[in-house]
XYZ file of C-alpha atoms in Angstrom:
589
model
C 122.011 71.600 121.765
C 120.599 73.075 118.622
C 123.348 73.507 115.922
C 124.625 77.032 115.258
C 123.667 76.032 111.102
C 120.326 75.543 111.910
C 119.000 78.908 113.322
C 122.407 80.691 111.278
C 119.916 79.054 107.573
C 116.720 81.071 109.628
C 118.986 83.867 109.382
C 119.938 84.349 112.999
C 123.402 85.372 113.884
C 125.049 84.027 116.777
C 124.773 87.205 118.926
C 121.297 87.525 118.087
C 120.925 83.326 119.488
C 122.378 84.221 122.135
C 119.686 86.712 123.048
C 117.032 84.459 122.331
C 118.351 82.106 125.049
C 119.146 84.654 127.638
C 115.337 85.767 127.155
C 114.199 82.276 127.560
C 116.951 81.109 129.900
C 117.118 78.421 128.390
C 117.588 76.925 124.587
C 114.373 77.726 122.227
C 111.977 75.195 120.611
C 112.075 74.709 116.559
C 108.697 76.643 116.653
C 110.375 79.278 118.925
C 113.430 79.346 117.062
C 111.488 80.340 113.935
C 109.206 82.658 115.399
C 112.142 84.869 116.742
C 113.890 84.405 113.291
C 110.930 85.647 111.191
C 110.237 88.543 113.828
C 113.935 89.615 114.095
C 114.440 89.765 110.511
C 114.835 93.408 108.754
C 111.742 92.904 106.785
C 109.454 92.281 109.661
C 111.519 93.841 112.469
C 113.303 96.807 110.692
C 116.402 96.172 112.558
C 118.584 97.947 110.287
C 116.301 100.585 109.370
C 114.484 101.575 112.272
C 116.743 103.699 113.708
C 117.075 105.845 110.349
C 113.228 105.666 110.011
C 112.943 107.973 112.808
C 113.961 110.739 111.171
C 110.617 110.593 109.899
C 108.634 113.070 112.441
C 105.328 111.172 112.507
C 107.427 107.840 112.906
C 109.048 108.484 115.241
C 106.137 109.974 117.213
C 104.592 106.438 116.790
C 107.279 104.545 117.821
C 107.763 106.797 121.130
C 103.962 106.259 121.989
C 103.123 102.618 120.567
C 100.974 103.679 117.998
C 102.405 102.310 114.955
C 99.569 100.667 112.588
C 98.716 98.661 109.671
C 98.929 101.767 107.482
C 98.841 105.837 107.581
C 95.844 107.679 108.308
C 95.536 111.424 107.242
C 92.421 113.863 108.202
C 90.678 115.294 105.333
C 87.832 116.900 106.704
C 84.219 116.242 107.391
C 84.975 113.744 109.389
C 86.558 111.635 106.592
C 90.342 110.152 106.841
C 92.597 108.710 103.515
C 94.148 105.569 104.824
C 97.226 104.826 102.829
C 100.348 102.804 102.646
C 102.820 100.988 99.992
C 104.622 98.402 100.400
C 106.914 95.620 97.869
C 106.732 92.031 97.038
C 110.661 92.161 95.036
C 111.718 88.685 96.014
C 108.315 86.631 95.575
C 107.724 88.406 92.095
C 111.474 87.828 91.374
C 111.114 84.040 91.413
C 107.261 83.739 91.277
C 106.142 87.062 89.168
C 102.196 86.360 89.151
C 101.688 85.548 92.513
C 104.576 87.516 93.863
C 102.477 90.151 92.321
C 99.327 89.784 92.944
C 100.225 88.472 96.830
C 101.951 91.927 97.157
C 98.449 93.490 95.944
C 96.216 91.192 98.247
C 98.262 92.472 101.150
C 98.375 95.528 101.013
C 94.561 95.702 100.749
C 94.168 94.410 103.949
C 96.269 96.516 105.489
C 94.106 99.112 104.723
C 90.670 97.493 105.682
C 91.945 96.097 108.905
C 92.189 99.855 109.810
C 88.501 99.774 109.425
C 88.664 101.449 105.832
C 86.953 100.493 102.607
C 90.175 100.438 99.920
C 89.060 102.501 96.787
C 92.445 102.536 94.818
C 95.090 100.480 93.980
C 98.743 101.635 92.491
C 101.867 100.367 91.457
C 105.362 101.028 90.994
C 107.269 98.686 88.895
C 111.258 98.453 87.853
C 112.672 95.766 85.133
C 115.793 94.920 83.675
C 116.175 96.154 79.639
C 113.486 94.572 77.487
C 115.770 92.575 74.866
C 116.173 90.073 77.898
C 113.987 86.908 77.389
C 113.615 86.705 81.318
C 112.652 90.153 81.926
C 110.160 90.297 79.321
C 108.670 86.774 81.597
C 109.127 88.558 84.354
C 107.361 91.880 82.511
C 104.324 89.981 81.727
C 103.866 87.547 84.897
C 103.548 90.948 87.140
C 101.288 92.821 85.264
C 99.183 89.883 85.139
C 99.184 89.374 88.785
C 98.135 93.169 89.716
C 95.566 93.158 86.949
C 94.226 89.448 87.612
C 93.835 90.211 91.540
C 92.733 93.719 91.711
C 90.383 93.436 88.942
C 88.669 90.409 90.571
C 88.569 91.530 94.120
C 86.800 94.833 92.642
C 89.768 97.595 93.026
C 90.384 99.872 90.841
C 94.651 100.193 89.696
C 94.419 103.702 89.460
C 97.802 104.588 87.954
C 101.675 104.287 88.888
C 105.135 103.936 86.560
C 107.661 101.501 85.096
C 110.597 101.752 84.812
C 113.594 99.849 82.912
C 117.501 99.615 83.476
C 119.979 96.730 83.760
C 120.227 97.089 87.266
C 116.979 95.158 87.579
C 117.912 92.668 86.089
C 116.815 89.241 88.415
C 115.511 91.658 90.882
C 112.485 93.426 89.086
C 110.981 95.511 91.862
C 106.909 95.188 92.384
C 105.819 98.135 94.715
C 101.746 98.445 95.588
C 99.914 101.231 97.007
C 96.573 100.979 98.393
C 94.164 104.002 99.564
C 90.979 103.397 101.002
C 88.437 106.002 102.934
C 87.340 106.057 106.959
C 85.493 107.505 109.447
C 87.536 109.409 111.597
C 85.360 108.167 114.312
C 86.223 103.891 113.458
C 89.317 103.551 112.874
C 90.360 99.988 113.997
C 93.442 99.316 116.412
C 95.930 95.972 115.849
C 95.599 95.720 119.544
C 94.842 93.013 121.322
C 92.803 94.461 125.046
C 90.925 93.211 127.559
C 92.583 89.819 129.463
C 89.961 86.522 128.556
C 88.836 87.975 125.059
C 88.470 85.367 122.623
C 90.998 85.326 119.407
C 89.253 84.519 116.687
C 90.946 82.976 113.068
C 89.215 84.383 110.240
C 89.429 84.028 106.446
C 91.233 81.017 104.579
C 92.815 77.795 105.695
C 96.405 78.306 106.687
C 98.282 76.040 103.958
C 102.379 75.546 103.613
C 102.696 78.272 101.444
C 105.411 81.045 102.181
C 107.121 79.528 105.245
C 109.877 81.540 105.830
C 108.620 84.120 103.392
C 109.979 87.417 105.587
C 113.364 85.499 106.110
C 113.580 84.831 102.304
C 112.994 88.865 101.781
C 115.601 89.408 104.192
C 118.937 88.346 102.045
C 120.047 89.279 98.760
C 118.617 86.679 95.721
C 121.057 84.548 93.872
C 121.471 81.385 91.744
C 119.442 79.099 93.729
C 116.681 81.631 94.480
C 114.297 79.465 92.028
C 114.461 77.170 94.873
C 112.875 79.740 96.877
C 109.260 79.036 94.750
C 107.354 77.496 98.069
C 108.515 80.983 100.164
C 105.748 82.775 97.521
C 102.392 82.556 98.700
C 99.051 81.705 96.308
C 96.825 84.283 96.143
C 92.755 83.802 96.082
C 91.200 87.974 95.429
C 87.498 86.263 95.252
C 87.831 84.903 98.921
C 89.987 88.640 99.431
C 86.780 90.225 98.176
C 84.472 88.126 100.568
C 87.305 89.165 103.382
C 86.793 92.635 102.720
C 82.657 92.715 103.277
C 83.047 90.339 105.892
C 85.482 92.171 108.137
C 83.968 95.848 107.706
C 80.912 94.135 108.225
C 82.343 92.690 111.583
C 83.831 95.978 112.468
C 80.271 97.752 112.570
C 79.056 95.676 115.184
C 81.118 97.158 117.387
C 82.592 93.879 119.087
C 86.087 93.650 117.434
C 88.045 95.301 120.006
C 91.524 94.883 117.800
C 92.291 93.005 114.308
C 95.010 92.211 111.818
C 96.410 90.983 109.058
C 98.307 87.967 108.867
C 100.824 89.129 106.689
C 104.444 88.496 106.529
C 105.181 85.888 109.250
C 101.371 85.118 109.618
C 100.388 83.902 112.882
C 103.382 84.553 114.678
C 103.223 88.460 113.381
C 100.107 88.363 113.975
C 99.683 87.076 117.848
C 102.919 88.636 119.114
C 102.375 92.258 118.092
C 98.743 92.773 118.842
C 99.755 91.269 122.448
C 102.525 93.592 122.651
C 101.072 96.749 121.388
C 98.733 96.272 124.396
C 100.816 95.276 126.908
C 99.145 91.806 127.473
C 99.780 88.209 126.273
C 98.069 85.825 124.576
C 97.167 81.706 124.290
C 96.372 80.236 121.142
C 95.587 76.503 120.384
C 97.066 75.634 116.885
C 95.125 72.596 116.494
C 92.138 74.511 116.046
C 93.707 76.706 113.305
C 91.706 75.943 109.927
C 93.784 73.572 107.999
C 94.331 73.081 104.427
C 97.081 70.388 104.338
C 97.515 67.258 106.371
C 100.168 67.108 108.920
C 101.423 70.428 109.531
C 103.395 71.140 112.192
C 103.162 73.869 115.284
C 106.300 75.061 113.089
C 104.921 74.997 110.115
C 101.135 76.470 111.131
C 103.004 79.699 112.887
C 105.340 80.547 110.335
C 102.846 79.922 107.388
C 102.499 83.031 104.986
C 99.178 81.769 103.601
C 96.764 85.004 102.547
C 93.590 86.000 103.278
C 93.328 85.803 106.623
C 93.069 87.444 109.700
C 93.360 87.322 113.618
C 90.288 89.515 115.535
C 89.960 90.274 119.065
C 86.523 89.817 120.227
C 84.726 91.364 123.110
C 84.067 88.185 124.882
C 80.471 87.076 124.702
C 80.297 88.054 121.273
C 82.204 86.112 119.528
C 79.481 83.775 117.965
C 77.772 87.342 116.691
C 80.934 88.309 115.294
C 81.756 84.932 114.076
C 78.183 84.362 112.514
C 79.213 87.306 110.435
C 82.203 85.532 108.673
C 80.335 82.761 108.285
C 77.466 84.916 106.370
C 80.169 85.301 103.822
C 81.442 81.819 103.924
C 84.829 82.301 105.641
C 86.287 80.306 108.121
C 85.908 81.952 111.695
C 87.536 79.841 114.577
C 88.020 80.988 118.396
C 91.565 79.729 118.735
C 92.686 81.117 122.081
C 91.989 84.214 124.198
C 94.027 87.297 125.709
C 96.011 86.680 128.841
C 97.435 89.380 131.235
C 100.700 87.255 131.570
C 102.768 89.433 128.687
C 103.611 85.855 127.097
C 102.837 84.649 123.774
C 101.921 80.787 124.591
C 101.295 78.277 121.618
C 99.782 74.907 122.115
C 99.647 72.135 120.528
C 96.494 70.451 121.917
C 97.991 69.979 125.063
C 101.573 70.279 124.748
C 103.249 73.854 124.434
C 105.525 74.695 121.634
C 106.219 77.777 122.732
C 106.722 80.302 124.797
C 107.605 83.621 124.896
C 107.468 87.091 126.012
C 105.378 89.387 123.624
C 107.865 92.218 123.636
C 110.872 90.238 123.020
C 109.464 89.571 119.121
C 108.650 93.243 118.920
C 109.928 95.983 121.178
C 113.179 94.211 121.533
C 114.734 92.939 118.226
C 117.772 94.471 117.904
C 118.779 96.839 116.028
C 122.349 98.057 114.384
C 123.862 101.294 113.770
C 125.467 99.984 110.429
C 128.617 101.105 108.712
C 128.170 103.639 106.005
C 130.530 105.187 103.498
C 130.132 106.871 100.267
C 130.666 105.158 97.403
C 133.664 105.798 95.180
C 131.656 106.392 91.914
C 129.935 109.314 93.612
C 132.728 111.751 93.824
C 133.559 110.726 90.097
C 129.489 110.908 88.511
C 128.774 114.807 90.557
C 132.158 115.726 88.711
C 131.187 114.705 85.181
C 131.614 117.865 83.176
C 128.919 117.253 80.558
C 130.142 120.585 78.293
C 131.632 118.566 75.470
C 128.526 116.890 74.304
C 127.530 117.944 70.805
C 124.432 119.398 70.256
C 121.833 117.174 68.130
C 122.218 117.856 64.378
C 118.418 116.508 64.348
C 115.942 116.957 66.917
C 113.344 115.545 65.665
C 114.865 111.902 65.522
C 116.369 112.347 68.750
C 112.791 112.962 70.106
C 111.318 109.741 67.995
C 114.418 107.895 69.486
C 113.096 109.074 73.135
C 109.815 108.472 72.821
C 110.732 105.223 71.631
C 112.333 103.938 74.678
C 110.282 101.540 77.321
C 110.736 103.799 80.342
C 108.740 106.966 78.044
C 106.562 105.201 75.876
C 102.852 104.971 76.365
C 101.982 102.154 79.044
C 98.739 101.776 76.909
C 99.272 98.157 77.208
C 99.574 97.273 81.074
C 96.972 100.334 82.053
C 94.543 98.525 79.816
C 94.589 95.286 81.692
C 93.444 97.060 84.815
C 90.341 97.924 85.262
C 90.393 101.053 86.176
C 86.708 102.376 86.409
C 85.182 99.436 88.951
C 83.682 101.099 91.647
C 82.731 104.413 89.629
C 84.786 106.875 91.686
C 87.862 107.219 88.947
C 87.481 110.857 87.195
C 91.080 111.158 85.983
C 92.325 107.894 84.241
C 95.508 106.671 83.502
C 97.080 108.193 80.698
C 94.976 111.351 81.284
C 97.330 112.914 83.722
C 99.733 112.333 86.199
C 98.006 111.618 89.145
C 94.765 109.974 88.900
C 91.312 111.679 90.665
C 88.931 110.039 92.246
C 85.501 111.253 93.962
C 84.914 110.420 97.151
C 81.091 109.203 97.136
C 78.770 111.520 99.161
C 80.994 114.424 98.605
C 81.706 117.421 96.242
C 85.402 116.311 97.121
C 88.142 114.462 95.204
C 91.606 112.667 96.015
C 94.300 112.570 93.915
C 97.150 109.865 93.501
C 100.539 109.565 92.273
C 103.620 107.448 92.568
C 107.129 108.423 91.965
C 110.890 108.164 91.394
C 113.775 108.566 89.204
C 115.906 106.238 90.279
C 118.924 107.626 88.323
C 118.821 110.611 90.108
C 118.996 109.203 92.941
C 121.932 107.092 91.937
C 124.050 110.374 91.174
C 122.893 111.528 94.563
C 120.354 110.009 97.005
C 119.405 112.646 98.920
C 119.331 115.272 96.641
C 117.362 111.925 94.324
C 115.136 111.668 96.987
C 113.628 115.571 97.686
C 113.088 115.655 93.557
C 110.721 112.699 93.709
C 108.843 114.343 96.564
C 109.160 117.272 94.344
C 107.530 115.252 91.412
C 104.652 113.909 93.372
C 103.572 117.264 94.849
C 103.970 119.199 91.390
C 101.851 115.843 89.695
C 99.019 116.056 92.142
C 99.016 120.248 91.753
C 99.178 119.931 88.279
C 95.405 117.980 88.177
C 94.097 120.694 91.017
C 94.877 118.868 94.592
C 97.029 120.278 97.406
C 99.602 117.655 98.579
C 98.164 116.144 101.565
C 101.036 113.259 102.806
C 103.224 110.502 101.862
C 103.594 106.740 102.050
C 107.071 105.582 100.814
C 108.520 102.179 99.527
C 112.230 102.744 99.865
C 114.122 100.125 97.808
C 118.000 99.289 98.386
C 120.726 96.800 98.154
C 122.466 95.447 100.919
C 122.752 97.378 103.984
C 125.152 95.303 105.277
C 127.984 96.807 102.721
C 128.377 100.258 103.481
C 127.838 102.040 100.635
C 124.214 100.401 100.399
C 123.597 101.329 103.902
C 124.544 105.366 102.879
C 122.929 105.301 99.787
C 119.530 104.354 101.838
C 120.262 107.260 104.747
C 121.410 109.729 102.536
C 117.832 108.913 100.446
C 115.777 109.263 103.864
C 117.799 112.514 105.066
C 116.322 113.607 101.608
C 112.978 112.521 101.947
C 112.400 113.924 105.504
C 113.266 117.663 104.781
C 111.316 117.402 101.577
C 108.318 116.508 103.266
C 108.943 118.892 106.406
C 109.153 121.447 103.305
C 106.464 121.111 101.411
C 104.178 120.113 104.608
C 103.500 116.298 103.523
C 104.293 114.061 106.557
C 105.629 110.499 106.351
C 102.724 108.602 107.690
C 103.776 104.955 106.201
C 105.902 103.108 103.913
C 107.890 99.691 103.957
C 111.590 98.986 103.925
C 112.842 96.648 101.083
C 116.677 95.924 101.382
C 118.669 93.018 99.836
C 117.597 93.895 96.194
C 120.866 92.652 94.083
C 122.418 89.628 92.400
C 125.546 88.785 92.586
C 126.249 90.479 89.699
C 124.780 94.245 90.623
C 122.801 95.635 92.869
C 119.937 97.730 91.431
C 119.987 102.001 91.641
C 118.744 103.265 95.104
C 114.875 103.561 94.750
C 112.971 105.260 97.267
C 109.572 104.941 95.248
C 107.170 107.820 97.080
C 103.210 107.694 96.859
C 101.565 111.064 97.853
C 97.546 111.972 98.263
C 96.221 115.306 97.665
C 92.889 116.672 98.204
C 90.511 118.966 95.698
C 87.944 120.482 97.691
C 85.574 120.225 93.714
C 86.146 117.379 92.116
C 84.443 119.242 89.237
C 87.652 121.414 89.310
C 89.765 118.811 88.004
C 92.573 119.506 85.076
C 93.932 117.028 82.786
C 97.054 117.359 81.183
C 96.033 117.500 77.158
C 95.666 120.538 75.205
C 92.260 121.489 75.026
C 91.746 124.627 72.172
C 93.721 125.614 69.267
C 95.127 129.462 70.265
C 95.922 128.937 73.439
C 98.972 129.774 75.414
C 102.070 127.344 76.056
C 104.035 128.526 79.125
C 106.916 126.778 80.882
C 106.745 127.610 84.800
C 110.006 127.975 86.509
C 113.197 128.545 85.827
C 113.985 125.934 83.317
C 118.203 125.411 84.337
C 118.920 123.220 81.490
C 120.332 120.124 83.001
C 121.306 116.300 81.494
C 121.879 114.941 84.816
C 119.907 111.217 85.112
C 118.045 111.520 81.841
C 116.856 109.086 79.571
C 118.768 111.152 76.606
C 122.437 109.946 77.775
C 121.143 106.377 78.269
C 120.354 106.364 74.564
């Protein structure tokens, strides 16, 4: 009888045990237990979210036909596709800010070249607490270091982003990465595991004890013991990430990887269960024959492991020495550790002895999901009826404008943008602090991308939807305003707990926003990531649903940049200029 504390500390409620065992009919394994815990919590199994998500059009088209992957793909013409996607790494870089960070960077990256894409960009979007805090300023440096440490020594350009400081992030900074890389239309790669008796094959670095339990940890608000939390963050190596990158696309042109991914959040277990699903089949894996970096580990441990740089491939069988001899070229591990079964069951062994087993679908398809309570805060009613008419005008606007451009959130970011190396690969025209979006060529072509990330999170606070359409707003008028026409979106939408139901209307009000934006303006959702549970138990931090958008420029000679280029000419301001003090930085200070 397995006690109700021990799979309630996995983060399993009682209904949701309960499942588990009517699935199985009868009571999980400890390496069962934890694979449905990891899977069936809301950062790997959306069970909160999901049903909101679908008010995303191209989500929900996904969903409906199967075809959700690693990250968004988006034609540009030619025969060329922009892969993109964001996602966050709060928690790790909350208790762990240089690897949190430069994990979250490392990850994302592979999502991108397991869809058969060669990443060209990288991109952030950062939030802190107030700078005159000893931690935050720790917490300040630690991240930047970790983007600018991996991504400049895996060879990826950080492009651009924002930062942005309030109190409410204090103890929950928020570390959101964007990656963009460029495809053939015609080789995209599937996570899909086809074709019963096809070999799996391990690739990449040993599997260590590093972030066990790191999806359940990002799945519950942080508090005063969350410094306990340190072995949930995984270590980050970006020189074997850079070998992992070659390797794999390398792999991929042979024609012979039938499906691959990442082994991300949840590793092996997220891993073998959804590529089995997505395909309908099942699949047998030997964990003994997993590479191994520690002694001892345990069916448990080796499934639930969050170590990076790695990756599970499907092989068209008979070529899985050519495929591995192609990892091994590059000095990665490559290990055939089980094969595809037409049985729809995930089976782990343990030499001979099975650990588990389980349906494929019952990880994926079928983690539950909850139509949550929500409510509207109290404070809204009170902030949309602040009459603002009795401030005084500024007897000196000159100071006030020193004063502004004084503050952390406006001043020049000369001194994180500078760590990056933003140049490495050649294709950056438009660099940071140039403009608003940054521009890059895409080699072989006349054409350019352009990239942005945005949000005001105070806006949003004062109203999330109407929060939400302005920083789709922002992003379209940033990439216009270098020359590109808004192409699509990836999204990183960051709230507190859903559980409490203001939290939970805070984050659908901010996706009822974000969906008629995009239907507006003709930018489809076509990825993002879900990051709930970001509070302390002393606040919760403002609704931020950071958005990334990509726009094409059909000359990338055509460019604009945002300084003023020749004394005489004309100054206009474009629209209709409602003075408003709403969210801005002026009543903060």
């Amino acid at each position: 009888m397995i006690d109700p504390h021990v799979y309630r500390e996995m983060g399993l409620n009682d209904a949701e045990y309960a499942q588990v065992e009517t699935t199985l009919g009868r009571e999980p394994t400890l390496t069962e237990l934890g694979m449905y815990a990891v899977m069936w919590s809301e950062h790997c199994g959306y069970k909160y979210s999901r049903p909101v998500l679908r008010l995303f059009k191209k989500y929900q088209e996904a969903m409906d036909a199967g075809a959700v992957e690693n990250a968004g793909v988006i034609d540009i013409g030619d025969g060329q596709g922009i892969v993109m996607k964001m996602e966050s790494h709060n928690h790790p870089s909350a208790v762990e800010p240089f690897q949190g960070a430069a994990t979250g960077v490392g990850g994302i990256l592979r999502d991108i070249f397991t869809m058969g894409a060669r990443p060209i960009a990288i991109l952030n979007s950062l939030r802190f607490g107030t700078l005159d805090d000893a931690r935050t300023r720790y917490l300040f440096e630690h991240v930047v270091g970790g983007i600018s440490h991996y991504s400049n020594c895996v060879g990826m350009p950080t492009v651009g982003g924002e930062i942005y400081f309030h109190p409410s992030y204090a103890g929950n900074p928020l570390v959101n990465a964007m990656a963009v890389g460029v495809v053939p239309l015609d080789r995209i790669a599937s996570a899909a595991a086809k074709g019963a008796g096809n070999p799996v094959l391990y690739v990449g670095s040993a599997t260590g004890r590093d972030g066990i339990h790191g999806a359940t940890f990002a799945s519950v608000e942080l508090g005063p013991d969350s410094e306990s939390k340190r072995p949930n963050v995984q270590m980050g190596d970006p020189f074997a990430e850079k070998l992992l990158i070659e390797a794999t696309l390398e792999a991929l042109a042979t024609g012979r990887v039938v499906g691959i991914q990442d082994m991300g959040a949840a590793g092996l277990t997220c891993s073998t269960c959804e590529t089995a699903a997505k395909a309908g089949m099942g699949m047998t894996i030997d964990v003994r024959r997993v590479p191994q970096r520690e002694a001892g580990m345990t069916p448990y441990e080796i499934m639930l492991s969050e170590s990076q740089e790695r990756m599970l491939a499907i092989i068209e069988k008979g070529f899985e020495d050519e495929v591995a001899a192609v990892f091994h070229k590059w000095g990665l591990n490559a290990v055939v550790i089980g094969e595809v079964t037409d049985t729809g069951r995930v089976v782990i062994k343990d030499g001979e002895t099975v650990a588990a087993e389980v349906p494929a679908r019952s990880l994926t398809d079928d983690c539950p999901t909850y139509s949550l309570a929500a409510s509207e805060p109290a404070y809204i009613q009170e902030v949309q009826s602040a009459d603002l008419s009795h401030l005084p005008e500024p007897e000196d606007y000159n100071a006030v404008l020193l004063k502004l451009l004084a503050t952390p959130s406006i001043a020049s970011k000369r001194w994180v943008y500078d760590q990056y190396d933003s140049m490495v690969q050649t294709q950056t025209t438009v660099l940071p602090g140039a403009a608003d979006a940054a521009v890059l060529r895409l080699r072989g072509t006349q054409k350019a991308i352009a990239l942005t990330t945005d949000c005001n999170p105070r806006y949003c606070y004062l109203d999330p939807y109407v929060g939400a359409q302005i920083a789709v707003a922002e992003a379209a008028r940033n990439l216009s305003c270098v020359g590109a026409t808004p192409l699509a979106v990836t999204d990183c939408l960051n709230f507190a707990n859903p559980e409490k139901p203001d939290g939970f209307w805070q984050f659908r009000r901010a996706v009822e926003g974000l969906a008629d934006a995009c239907e507006a303006l003709g930018t489809p959702v076509i990825s993002g990531n879900v990051s709930f549970y970001n509070e302390t138990p002393e606040r919760a931090i403002l609704p931020t649903p950071t958005v990334g958008m990509v726009g094409l420029l059909p000359d990338a000679d055509k460019r604009v940049t945002l300084r003023f280029k020749s004394e005489g000419d004309l100054i206009y301001l474009v629209g209709d200029g409602r003075p408003t003090l709403g969210g801005s930085e002026y009543l903060s200070v």
